[in-house]
Short mmCIF file of C-alpha atoms in Angstrom, two decimals:
data_model
loop_
_atom_site.label_atom_id
_atom_site.label_comp_id
_atom_site.label_asym_id
_atom_site.label_seq_id
_atom_site.Cartn_x
_atom_site.Cartn_y
_atom_site.Cartn_z
CA MET A 1 23.75 7.86 -52.23
CA THR A 2 19.75 7.68 -53.46
CA LEU A 3 17.41 5.07 -52.69
CA GLN A 4 14.86 3.89 -55.54
CA ARG A 5 11.23 3.73 -54.54
CA PRO A 6 10.31 0.92 -53.56
CA ILE A 7 12.33 0.06 -51.09
CA LYS A 8 11.72 -3.34 -50.71
CA ASN A 9 12.73 -4.06 -54.01
CA ILE A 10 16.32 -4.00 -53.03
CA LEU A 11 15.52 -6.10 -49.67
CA ARG A 12 14.86 -10.05 -49.25
CA ARG A 13 12.84 -11.75 -46.70
CA ARG A 14 13.90 -13.77 -43.62
CA THR A 15 11.20 -15.95 -42.63
CA ASP A 16 11.25 -19.16 -45.06
CA GLN A 17 8.71 -21.53 -45.52
CA ALA A 18 9.80 -23.76 -43.16
CA GLY A 19 8.59 -21.01 -40.57
CA LEU A 20 5.24 -19.55 -43.08
CA SER A 21 4.20 -23.67 -42.12
CA ALA A 22 5.12 -23.09 -38.80
CA VAL A 23 2.77 -19.91 -38.45
CA TRP A 24 -0.03 -21.81 -40.31
CA LYS A 25 -0.04 -24.52 -38.32
CA GLN A 26 -0.67 -22.10 -35.06
CA VAL A 27 -3.65 -20.77 -37.14
CA GLN A 28 -4.99 -23.66 -37.36
CA GLU A 29 -4.89 -24.94 -34.32
CA ARG A 30 -5.87 -21.77 -32.31
CA ARG A 31 -8.91 -21.82 -35.10
CA HIS A 32 -9.98 -24.99 -34.39
CA PRO A 33 -9.34 -25.80 -30.91
CA ARG A 34 -11.89 -27.98 -29.90
CA ARG A 35 -9.90 -30.54 -31.94
CA ARG A 36 -7.50 -30.63 -29.57
CA PHE A 37 -9.35 -29.95 -26.15
CA ARG A 38 -12.30 -32.44 -27.73
CA GLY A 39 -9.52 -35.28 -26.69
CA PHE A 40 -8.84 -33.53 -23.23
CA ALA A 41 -12.39 -33.55 -22.70
CA LEU A 42 -12.55 -36.81 -23.54
CA ALA A 43 -9.61 -37.75 -21.74
CA ALA A 44 -10.93 -36.07 -18.42
CA GLY A 45 -14.37 -37.40 -18.78
CA VAL A 46 -13.34 -40.85 -19.10
CA SER A 47 -10.68 -40.49 -16.12
CA LEU A 48 -13.81 -38.88 -14.36
CA SER A 49 -16.21 -41.46 -15.14
CA VAL A 50 -13.74 -44.35 -13.69
CA ALA A 51 -12.92 -42.07 -10.69
CA ALA A 52 -16.63 -41.64 -9.73
CA GLY A 53 -17.20 -45.56 -10.79
CA LEU A 54 -14.59 -46.19 -8.03
CA PHE A 55 -14.94 -44.20 -5.26
CA VAL A 56 -18.62 -45.64 -5.25
CA TRP A 57 -17.41 -49.13 -5.28
CA LEU A 58 -14.92 -48.51 -2.84
CA ARG A 59 -17.65 -46.66 -0.65
CA HIS A 60 -19.94 -49.60 -0.74
CA ALA A 61 -17.37 -52.29 -0.95
CA HIS A 62 -16.44 -50.32 2.19
CA SER A 63 -19.80 -49.87 3.69
CA LEU A 64 -20.04 -53.51 2.96
CA ASP A 65 -17.03 -54.60 5.01
CA HIS A 66 -18.16 -52.68 7.92
CA ALA A 67 -22.02 -52.97 8.18
CA GLY A 68 -23.48 -53.72 10.77
CA PRO A 69 -21.74 -53.04 14.83
CA LEU A 70 -18.96 -52.93 15.43
CA ARG A 71 -16.54 -56.30 16.75
CA VAL A 72 -13.40 -57.32 17.88
CA VAL A 73 -11.22 -57.99 15.05
CA ASP A 74 -11.98 -61.83 15.59
CA GLY A 75 -15.30 -61.02 15.34
CA GLN A 76 -16.94 -61.68 18.18
CA PRO A 77 -19.55 -59.15 19.51
CA LEU A 78 -18.55 -55.99 21.20
CA GLN A 79 -20.85 -55.87 24.39
CA SER A 80 -18.28 -55.02 27.56
CA LEU A 81 -14.77 -55.34 28.06
CA GLU A 82 -13.48 -55.73 31.33
CA ALA A 83 -9.49 -55.99 32.45
CA GLY A 84 -8.50 -58.31 35.34
CA HIS A 85 -5.21 -57.69 36.74
CA ASP A 86 -3.53 -57.01 33.63
CA PRO A 87 -3.90 -54.64 30.89
CA ARG A 88 -6.17 -55.83 28.46
CA THR A 89 -5.64 -54.99 24.21
CA VAL A 90 -9.19 -54.90 22.07
CA GLU A 91 -8.43 -55.02 18.59
CA LEU A 92 -11.92 -53.23 16.65
CA SER A 93 -12.73 -54.50 13.36
CA ASP A 94 -12.77 -51.09 12.20
CA GLY A 95 -8.96 -50.47 12.86
CA SER A 96 -9.46 -48.69 16.36
CA GLN A 97 -7.97 -50.26 19.32
CA ILE A 98 -9.07 -50.21 22.87
CA ILE A 99 -6.80 -50.47 26.10
CA LEU A 100 -8.03 -51.09 28.99
CA SER A 101 -5.98 -50.63 32.61
CA PRO A 102 -6.53 -53.35 35.32
CA GLY A 103 -9.24 -53.70 36.50
CA ALA A 104 -10.95 -50.98 34.24
CA ARG A 105 -14.57 -51.59 32.90
CA LEU A 106 -16.26 -50.75 29.25
CA GLU A 107 -19.50 -51.42 28.43
CA ALA A 108 -21.18 -51.14 24.74
CA VAL A 109 -24.21 -49.08 25.12
CA ASP A 110 -24.91 -48.51 21.42
CA ASN A 111 -23.33 -50.26 19.00
CA ALA A 112 -24.20 -50.03 15.05
CA ALA A 113 -23.04 -49.38 11.83
CA ARG A 114 -22.97 -45.34 11.82
CA ILE A 115 -22.47 -45.08 15.68
CA PHE A 116 -20.74 -46.61 18.59
CA GLN A 117 -21.41 -45.31 22.24
CA THR A 118 -19.90 -47.06 24.88
CA THR A 119 -19.82 -46.33 29.22
CA LEU A 120 -16.54 -46.47 30.94
CA VAL A 121 -17.76 -47.61 34.03
CA ARG A 122 -14.44 -47.71 35.93
CA GLY A 123 -10.85 -47.36 35.71
CA ARG A 124 -8.66 -46.61 32.80
CA ALA A 125 -9.50 -46.79 29.00
CA GLU A 126 -6.85 -45.55 25.96
CA PHE A 127 -8.52 -45.38 22.58
CA GLU A 128 -6.99 -45.02 19.30
CA VAL A 129 -10.06 -44.40 17.67
CA ARG A 130 -9.31 -44.55 13.26
CA PRO A 131 -10.12 -41.23 11.43
CA GLY A 132 -12.07 -41.55 8.98
CA GLY A 133 -14.11 -44.07 9.94
CA PRO A 134 -17.91 -44.94 9.32
CA ARG A 135 -18.77 -44.48 13.21
CA GLU A 136 -19.45 -42.18 15.16
CA TRP A 137 -17.98 -42.89 18.62
CA LEU A 138 -19.27 -41.73 21.75
CA VAL A 139 -17.52 -42.30 25.12
CA HIS A 140 -19.62 -41.92 28.54
CA ALA A 141 -17.50 -41.65 31.43
CA GLY A 142 -19.53 -40.34 34.22
CA PRO A 143 -20.65 -36.76 33.85
CA ALA A 144 -18.59 -36.45 30.85
CA THR A 145 -19.41 -37.16 26.87
CA VAL A 146 -16.54 -37.41 24.71
CA GLU A 147 -17.30 -37.06 21.08
CA VAL A 148 -14.29 -38.45 18.88
CA VAL A 149 -13.61 -37.72 15.32
CA GLY A 150 -10.56 -39.57 15.08
CA THR A 151 -7.78 -39.40 17.93
CA HIS A 152 -6.14 -41.22 20.75
CA PHE A 153 -7.59 -40.38 23.95
CA ILE A 154 -6.99 -41.62 27.50
CA VAL A 155 -10.28 -41.46 29.70
CA THR A 156 -10.09 -42.42 33.35
CA ARG A 157 -12.81 -42.86 35.74
CA GLU A 158 -11.75 -42.99 39.45
CA SER A 159 -11.56 -41.62 42.95
CA GLY A 160 -14.89 -39.60 42.50
CA SER A 161 -13.25 -37.75 39.12
CA VAL A 162 -13.13 -37.90 35.51
CA SER A 163 -9.96 -36.89 33.08
CA ILE A 164 -9.56 -36.96 29.79
CA GLN A 165 -6.30 -36.58 28.15
CA VAL A 166 -5.89 -36.22 24.32
CA THR A 167 -2.63 -37.20 23.00
CA ARG A 168 -3.67 -36.86 19.24
CA GLY A 169 -6.50 -35.41 17.25
CA GLU A 170 -8.78 -33.06 19.13
CA VAL A 171 -12.38 -34.41 21.07
CA LEU A 172 -15.31 -33.05 22.01
CA VAL A 173 -15.92 -33.35 26.21
CA ARG A 174 -19.73 -32.74 27.05
CA GLY A 175 -20.61 -32.30 30.97
CA LYS A 176 -24.11 -33.20 31.53
CA GLU A 177 -24.58 -29.36 31.03
CA GLU A 178 -25.21 -28.76 27.77
CA GLN A 179 -22.80 -25.43 28.15
CA GLY A 180 -19.77 -27.73 29.52
CA ALA A 181 -18.85 -28.62 26.29
CA ARG A 182 -15.15 -28.33 25.30
CA ARG A 183 -12.43 -28.89 22.20
CA LEU A 184 -10.10 -30.73 23.59
CA ALA A 185 -6.79 -30.63 21.56
CA ALA A 186 -3.81 -32.91 21.29
CA GLY A 187 -1.89 -32.36 24.90
CA GLU A 188 -4.80 -31.06 26.54
CA SER A 189 -6.16 -32.43 29.36
CA PHE A 190 -9.90 -32.06 31.42
CA ARG A 191 -11.01 -33.10 34.59
CA MET A 192 -14.11 -32.97 36.15
CA ASN A 193 -16.16 -34.10 39.10
CA ASP A 194 -17.88 -37.30 39.27
CA SER A 195 -20.26 -37.83 42.43
CA SER A 196 -21.98 -40.72 40.79
CA SER A 197 -18.58 -42.87 39.94
CA THR A 198 -19.66 -46.05 41.24
CA GLU A 199 -20.73 -48.97 38.96
CA ALA A 200 -24.07 -49.37 40.28
CA ASN A 201 -24.65 -45.58 39.95
CA ALA A 202 -22.58 -45.19 36.44
CA GLU A 203 -25.09 -42.98 34.73
CA ALA A 204 -26.23 -41.14 37.39
CA THR A 205 -26.33 -37.12 36.55
CA VAL A 206 -24.70 -35.00 38.41
CA ALA A 207 -26.85 -32.03 38.57
CA PRO A 208 -24.48 -29.14 39.97
CA SER A 209 -26.55 -28.21 43.21
CA ARG A 210 -26.85 -24.23 43.95
CA THR A 211 -25.70 -22.77 47.43
CA GLY A 212 -27.27 -19.78 46.98
CA SER A 213 -27.64 -19.55 51.08
CA ASP A 214 -24.62 -16.94 50.47
CA GLU A 215 -25.69 -14.66 48.17
CA LYS A 216 -26.44 -11.57 50.22
CA SER A 217 -22.91 -11.78 51.82
CA LEU A 218 -21.05 -11.68 49.48
CA GLY A 219 -22.85 -8.72 47.80
CA GLY A 220 -25.97 -10.28 47.20
CA VAL A 221 -25.40 -10.81 43.81
CA TYR A 222 -22.99 -13.68 43.75
CA SER A 223 -23.15 -17.24 44.12
CA ASP A 224 -20.16 -19.31 42.77
CA ALA A 225 -21.82 -23.24 43.10
CA THR A 226 -21.02 -24.93 40.31
CA VAL A 227 -17.16 -24.67 40.21
CA PRO A 228 -16.37 -26.74 43.47
CA ASN A 229 -19.50 -29.14 42.09
CA GLN A 230 -19.07 -29.63 38.39
CA VAL A 231 -15.60 -29.42 37.84
CA GLY A 232 -13.81 -29.53 41.09
CA MET A 233 -10.88 -26.49 41.13
CA LYS A 234 -10.92 -24.87 44.08
CA ARG A 235 -10.88 -21.09 44.09
CA ILE A 236 -7.56 -19.84 46.75
CA ALA A 237 -7.65 -16.10 46.33
CA GLY A 238 -9.42 -13.39 44.24
CA ALA A 239 -12.26 -11.00 44.87
CA ASP A 240 -16.09 -11.60 44.55
CA PRO A 241 -16.75 -10.60 40.77
CA HIS A 242 -19.89 -8.20 41.20
CA LEU A 243 -22.23 -6.93 38.52
CA PRO A 244 -22.08 -3.14 36.88
CA ASP A 245 -25.10 -0.86 38.77
CA VAL A 246 -26.88 -0.70 35.62
CA VAL A 247 -26.81 -3.96 34.96
CA LYS A 248 -27.88 -4.80 38.28
CA ARG A 249 -30.68 -2.51 37.68
CA ARG A 250 -31.45 -4.57 34.89
CA LEU A 251 -31.65 -7.83 36.23
CA ARG A 252 -33.45 -6.80 39.42
CA GLY A 253 -36.85 -8.94 40.24
CA ARG A 254 -35.87 -11.37 37.10
CA PRO A 255 -34.89 -14.82 37.84
CA ASP A 256 -31.11 -15.92 38.38
CA THR A 257 -29.13 -14.86 34.79
CA ASN A 258 -25.79 -17.63 34.46
CA PHE A 259 -22.30 -16.34 33.66
CA VAL A 260 -20.42 -19.23 32.17
CA ALA A 261 -17.02 -19.02 31.12
CA ARG A 262 -14.24 -21.56 30.69
CA ILE A 263 -10.98 -20.74 32.37
CA CYS A 264 -7.37 -22.20 31.54
CA ILE A 265 -4.88 -22.31 34.86
CA ASP A 266 -1.32 -22.91 34.38
CA LYS A 267 0.22 -25.13 36.78
CA GLY A 268 0.53 -23.14 39.65
CA GLY A 269 -2.78 -22.41 39.66
CA THR A 270 -2.51 -18.72 38.08
CA VAL A 271 -5.72 -17.23 35.36
CA VAL A 272 -4.22 -17.60 31.96
CA ASP A 273 -6.85 -17.70 30.02
CA VAL A 274 -11.13 -16.61 30.54
CA ALA A 275 -13.24 -17.67 27.10
CA VAL A 276 -16.57 -16.25 28.02
CA LEU A 277 -19.28 -18.94 26.77
CA GLN A 278 -22.39 -17.30 28.07
CA GLY A 279 -22.35 -14.12 28.72
CA ILE A 280 -24.55 -10.89 30.66
CA ASP A 281 -24.53 -7.52 28.75
CA GLY A 282 -22.86 -5.27 29.61
CA ALA A 283 -21.08 -7.19 32.41
CA ASP A 284 -18.74 -9.67 30.60
CA LYS A 285 -15.79 -7.05 30.91
CA SER A 286 -15.84 -6.57 34.30
CA LEU A 287 -16.56 -10.42 35.23
CA VAL A 288 -13.57 -11.56 32.93
CA ALA A 289 -11.48 -9.13 34.85
CA ALA A 290 -12.61 -10.55 37.86
CA LEU A 291 -12.03 -13.96 37.02
CA ARG A 292 -8.73 -13.16 36.13
CA GLN A 293 -7.41 -12.08 38.91
CA TRP A 294 -8.10 -15.78 40.55
CA ARG A 295 -6.17 -18.30 42.10
CA TYR A 296 -6.73 -21.43 41.99
CA GLU A 297 -4.91 -25.36 44.15
CA PRO A 298 -1.73 -25.47 41.87
CA GLN A 299 -2.07 -28.51 39.65
CA PRO A 300 0.34 -31.22 38.21
CA ILE A 301 -0.90 -30.15 34.76
CA PRO A 302 -2.08 -26.63 32.93
CA LEU A 303 -6.02 -27.25 32.97
CA CYS A 304 -9.07 -25.59 31.34
CA PHE A 305 -12.44 -25.92 32.87
CA VAL A 306 -15.72 -24.02 32.94
CA THR A 307 -17.48 -22.02 35.85
CA GLN A 308 -20.75 -21.41 36.23
CA LEU A 309 -21.41 -17.84 37.67
CA VAL A 310 -25.22 -17.60 39.04
CA PHE A 311 -26.19 -13.58 39.89
CA SER A 312 -29.69 -13.01 41.46
CA ILE A 313 -30.45 -9.51 41.99
CA GLU A 314 -32.88 -9.05 45.19
CA MET B 1 -10.91 -13.19 -70.90
CA SER B 2 -7.43 -11.67 -69.73
CA ALA B 3 -5.40 -13.13 -67.46
CA ASP B 4 -6.03 -10.47 -64.72
CA ALA B 5 -9.43 -11.44 -64.91
CA ASN B 6 -8.90 -14.98 -64.86
CA ASP B 7 -6.56 -14.22 -62.01
CA GLU B 8 -9.49 -12.29 -59.97
CA ALA B 9 -12.06 -14.77 -60.35
CA GLU B 10 -10.30 -17.72 -59.31
CA LEU B 11 -9.62 -15.55 -56.27
CA VAL B 12 -13.35 -14.12 -55.73
CA ALA B 13 -14.16 -18.09 -55.98
CA LEU B 14 -11.15 -19.04 -53.26
CA VAL B 15 -12.51 -16.60 -50.93
CA VAL B 16 -16.30 -17.66 -51.81
CA ARG B 17 -14.60 -21.14 -50.43
CA ALA B 18 -12.44 -19.83 -47.50
CA GLN B 19 -16.22 -18.26 -46.35
CA ARG B 20 -18.19 -21.33 -46.26
CA ARG B 21 -15.29 -23.02 -43.62
CA ASP B 22 -13.83 -24.79 -46.57
CA ARG B 23 -10.41 -25.73 -44.52
CA SER B 24 -8.31 -26.13 -47.79
CA ALA B 25 -9.43 -23.14 -49.62
CA GLU B 26 -8.24 -21.41 -45.94
CA ALA B 27 -4.77 -22.68 -46.64
CA VAL B 28 -4.33 -21.81 -49.90
CA LEU B 29 -5.33 -18.17 -49.08
CA PHE B 30 -2.59 -18.39 -46.95
CA GLU B 31 -0.19 -19.50 -49.18
CA ARG B 32 -0.95 -16.55 -51.75
CA PHE B 33 -0.63 -14.28 -48.94
CA ALA B 34 0.95 -15.25 -46.42
CA GLY B 35 4.82 -14.42 -47.84
CA LYS B 36 3.91 -10.93 -48.75
CA LEU B 37 2.14 -9.55 -45.73
CA VAL B 38 4.88 -11.63 -43.81
CA GLY B 39 7.94 -9.61 -45.57
CA MET B 40 5.71 -6.32 -45.28
CA LEU B 41 5.32 -7.10 -41.78
CA GLU B 42 9.64 -7.84 -41.10
CA ARG B 43 9.95 -4.44 -42.28
CA LEU B 44 7.30 -2.54 -40.37
CA LEU B 45 8.29 -4.31 -37.80
CA GLY B 46 12.09 -5.16 -37.91
CA SER B 47 12.06 -8.13 -36.04
CA VAL B 48 11.23 -12.11 -37.53
CA ALA B 49 9.77 -13.45 -34.22
CA ASP B 50 7.23 -10.07 -34.34
CA ALA B 51 6.46 -10.49 -38.17
CA GLU B 52 5.80 -14.00 -37.85
CA ASP B 53 3.78 -13.47 -34.60
CA ALA B 54 1.64 -11.02 -36.41
CA LEU B 55 0.99 -13.04 -39.20
CA GLN B 56 -0.54 -15.37 -36.83
CA ASP B 57 -3.02 -13.08 -35.32
CA THR B 58 -3.64 -11.59 -39.02
CA PHE B 59 -5.04 -15.05 -40.07
CA VAL B 60 -6.65 -16.19 -36.92
CA ILE B 61 -8.40 -12.94 -37.39
CA ALA B 62 -8.78 -12.96 -40.71
CA LEU B 63 -10.42 -16.40 -40.94
CA SER B 64 -12.28 -15.94 -38.35
CA GLN B 65 -14.04 -13.00 -39.99
CA LEU B 66 -13.84 -13.53 -43.27
CA GLY B 67 -17.76 -14.00 -43.66
CA ARG B 68 -18.16 -10.27 -42.89
CA LEU B 69 -15.99 -9.26 -46.09
CA ARG B 70 -18.36 -8.04 -48.86
CA ASP B 71 -15.87 -7.66 -51.77
CA PRO B 72 -14.41 -10.79 -52.43
CA ALA B 73 -11.82 -9.36 -54.93
CA ALA B 74 -10.94 -6.94 -52.08
CA VAL B 75 -9.58 -9.47 -50.01
CA ALA B 76 -5.45 -8.52 -50.42
CA SER B 77 -6.18 -5.00 -48.99
CA TRP B 78 -8.54 -6.39 -46.52
CA LEU B 79 -5.78 -8.36 -45.06
CA THR B 80 -3.13 -6.00 -45.29
CA GLY B 81 -5.49 -3.83 -43.39
CA ILE B 82 -5.28 -6.43 -40.60
CA ALA B 83 -1.61 -7.29 -40.50
CA VAL B 84 -0.83 -3.50 -40.10
CA HIS B 85 -3.62 -2.98 -37.43
CA GLN B 86 -1.55 -5.55 -35.91
CA ALA B 87 1.49 -3.96 -36.45
CA GLN B 88 0.38 -0.96 -34.82
CA ARG B 89 -1.07 -2.79 -31.86
CA ARG B 90 2.66 -4.13 -31.65
CA PHE B 91 4.08 -0.72 -31.83
CA ARG B 92 2.04 0.29 -29.00
CA ARG B 93 2.90 -2.74 -27.14
CA ARG B 94 6.82 -1.96 -27.32
CA ARG B 95 6.20 1.59 -26.43
CA LEU B 96 4.92 0.48 -23.07
CA LEU B 97 7.49 -1.81 -22.43
CA ARG B 98 9.59 0.52 -22.98
CA VAL B 99 8.47 3.03 -20.45
CA LEU B 100 8.08 -0.32 -18.16
CA GLY B 101 12.06 -1.15 -19.19
CA LEU B 102 10.44 -4.47 -20.48
CA ASP B 103 11.40 -4.23 -23.89
CA ARG B 104 13.85 -7.39 -24.86
CA ARG B 105 12.94 -7.53 -28.47
CA ILE B 106 15.57 -9.08 -30.81
CA ARG B 107 15.68 -6.17 -33.86
CA ASP B 108 16.88 -8.54 -36.60
CA ALA B 109 15.07 -7.80 -39.14
CA GLY B 110 16.08 -3.64 -40.06
CA LEU B 111 16.14 -2.53 -43.23
CA ALA B 112 19.95 -2.78 -43.31
CA GLU B 113 19.74 -5.83 -42.06
CA LEU B 114 16.85 -7.08 -44.47
CA ALA B 115 19.15 -5.72 -47.83
CA ALA B 116 20.41 -8.17 -50.08
CA PRO B 117 23.42 -9.28 -50.46
CA THR B 118 24.20 -7.68 -53.38
CA THR B 119 23.13 -4.55 -51.91
CA PRO B 120 26.29 -1.87 -52.09
CA PRO B 121 27.85 -0.84 -48.98
CA GLU B 122 27.04 2.58 -49.15
CA VAL B 123 23.29 1.30 -50.29
CA ARG B 124 23.13 -0.29 -46.78
CA GLU B 125 24.68 2.21 -44.90
CA THR B 126 21.72 4.36 -46.00
CA LEU B 127 19.58 1.50 -45.06
CA HIS B 128 20.95 1.42 -41.67
CA ARG B 129 20.67 5.51 -41.02
CA LEU B 130 17.27 4.83 -42.28
CA ASP B 131 16.69 2.70 -39.61
CA GLY B 132 17.30 4.55 -37.14
CA LEU B 133 15.81 7.92 -38.08
CA LEU B 134 12.17 5.58 -38.60
CA ALA B 135 13.02 4.08 -35.05
CA ARG B 136 12.27 7.84 -33.95
CA LEU B 137 9.13 8.40 -35.84
CA ALA B 138 5.35 8.24 -34.24
CA PRO B 139 4.29 4.88 -34.87
CA SER B 140 1.64 6.20 -37.13
CA LEU B 141 3.77 8.38 -39.48
CA ARG B 142 6.52 5.78 -39.91
CA VAL B 143 3.69 2.71 -40.70
CA ALA B 144 2.14 5.49 -43.47
CA TRP B 145 5.73 6.33 -44.37
CA MET B 146 7.04 2.78 -44.89
CA LEU B 147 3.48 1.70 -46.84
CA ARG B 148 4.52 4.35 -49.66
CA ASN B 149 8.15 4.53 -49.48
CA VAL B 150 9.19 0.84 -48.77
CA GLU B 151 5.94 -1.11 -49.70
CA GLY B 152 5.26 1.24 -52.39
CA GLU B 153 1.41 0.99 -52.28
CA SER B 154 -0.78 3.80 -53.30
CA LEU B 155 -2.26 6.74 -50.56
CA THR B 156 -5.66 4.71 -51.22
CA GLU B 157 -4.58 1.61 -49.89
CA ILE B 158 -2.44 3.07 -47.25
CA ALA B 159 -5.85 4.66 -45.86
CA ARG B 160 -7.39 2.06 -46.35
CA ALA B 161 -4.81 -0.11 -44.25
CA CYS B 162 -4.68 3.15 -41.81
CA ARG B 163 -8.49 2.90 -41.39
CA CYS B 164 -8.11 7.23 -41.67
CA SER B 165 -8.72 9.70 -44.75
CA LEU B 166 -6.94 10.43 -47.43
CA ALA B 167 -5.69 13.83 -46.33
CA THR B 168 -4.69 12.22 -43.05
CA VAL B 169 -2.07 10.19 -44.81
CA LYS B 170 -1.07 12.47 -47.26
CA ARG B 171 -0.19 14.67 -43.85
CA ARG B 172 1.38 11.73 -42.43
CA ILE B 173 3.68 10.95 -45.03
CA ALA B 174 4.83 14.87 -45.54
CA THR B 175 5.34 15.04 -42.03
CA ALA B 176 7.53 11.95 -42.06
CA ASP B 177 9.34 13.05 -45.60
CA ALA B 178 9.94 16.42 -44.44
CA ARG B 179 12.08 15.07 -40.90
CA LEU B 180 13.73 12.12 -43.49
CA ARG B 181 15.05 13.95 -45.98
CA LYS B 182 17.11 16.78 -44.72
CA GLN B 183 19.22 13.56 -43.29
CA LEU B 184 18.72 11.15 -46.35
CA ASN B 185 18.69 11.12 -50.07
CA ILE B 186 15.59 9.09 -51.45
CA GLY B 187 14.36 9.24 -54.70
CA ASP B 188 11.15 10.90 -55.63
CA GLU B 189 8.04 9.95 -56.34
CA PRO B 190 7.47 8.24 -59.87
#
């Protein structure tokens, strides 16, 4: 069989007029996309403008609602709070809540539109701070300062110590010493010795007192003064840490050198984690290894605390 | 002035208007050439969907580059060149997809499928065999041979559409012819 050329003469086209119209429509949409996107752009622009306006208006309304100091929800000024024989719950104007245990006393020391600082003079206070509120919250309790992010936590100041328990969110706890800063997450707690836990001397500084007297008897390099004074944790086992000889030679004749670490122990008092907060070049590894061998008195709950080692080379 | 001259003058005026972004002129240009081009693309590609897709790309490119067309009277061969280029792009894409095992193309516009209802069975059978043989040719050979034997284009037009020399076109067609004629009876060139 012979095919006559051009072969197309015996063929037919399958794309009909409707198909061609559809193609032309697509061509136009691709050729003039601005017409299509102009609508989107306009709608998006209007939406963004409305959203931005709403945001500004809400922020403005919010700042108007909460301008000025924090108040009790009924409008009363917030100065000092005290619980008698019964617990006292105080609802605040920003939606936060404070529950004072019997006998607890709280004083507002700085109450403004952007900051609320309060001091727990004594007892136990439970804080439910609204997240994302307009104010920065600071809770002082003796040597401890709790920076609040928006969370639920309990501060107890009694029997010569301050303890902070976080049940939700997280807080930043600072001692009087900067290196005592510690972030506490939900489920974590922290305890500090508070030698000033009297109402009259609530803000007294608890300065770590260095013993320094047994430096030589401890190998001439070691003084563990801060542990008992700042945190109140007692070591019951474990060798004294020593600096490597090369580090000793480097530090000889210099003023005291500090090594600060955060130690976490389990209920049995076994060290489970050591994090160096302020190290000594060339000595961190051996010091951490030594700290990991320490044991502390058993505790009712797992704890983390900050330890400072002071080295003085004669 | 003859009818052909009138037609050409009208076409040139239409292209010039389209070059000035006259949308109605662009639409008329599409109406005038889309049918011929989509038919050619169907036969080249063997797929209606691919042909419509290639036609769309052809006109998007053509209308956006129409300002570069120096000779408005040559718009037909210029459009054919763009369409052929689009077909060749799809051949390359198919080859890649086939290597990757991803070629899901529906072949619904082979020469046998496009045959008119009145086509004798033996011709239809020949077209079917021709489809199979063309599918085994390299795309460059297949396109050149089909433009010549299926579309009836001149060698010069084919060279322009394939963006190659006349000698190359002749060689490609001769090579394809040699492979096909062994197995098919196709009428000699007029």
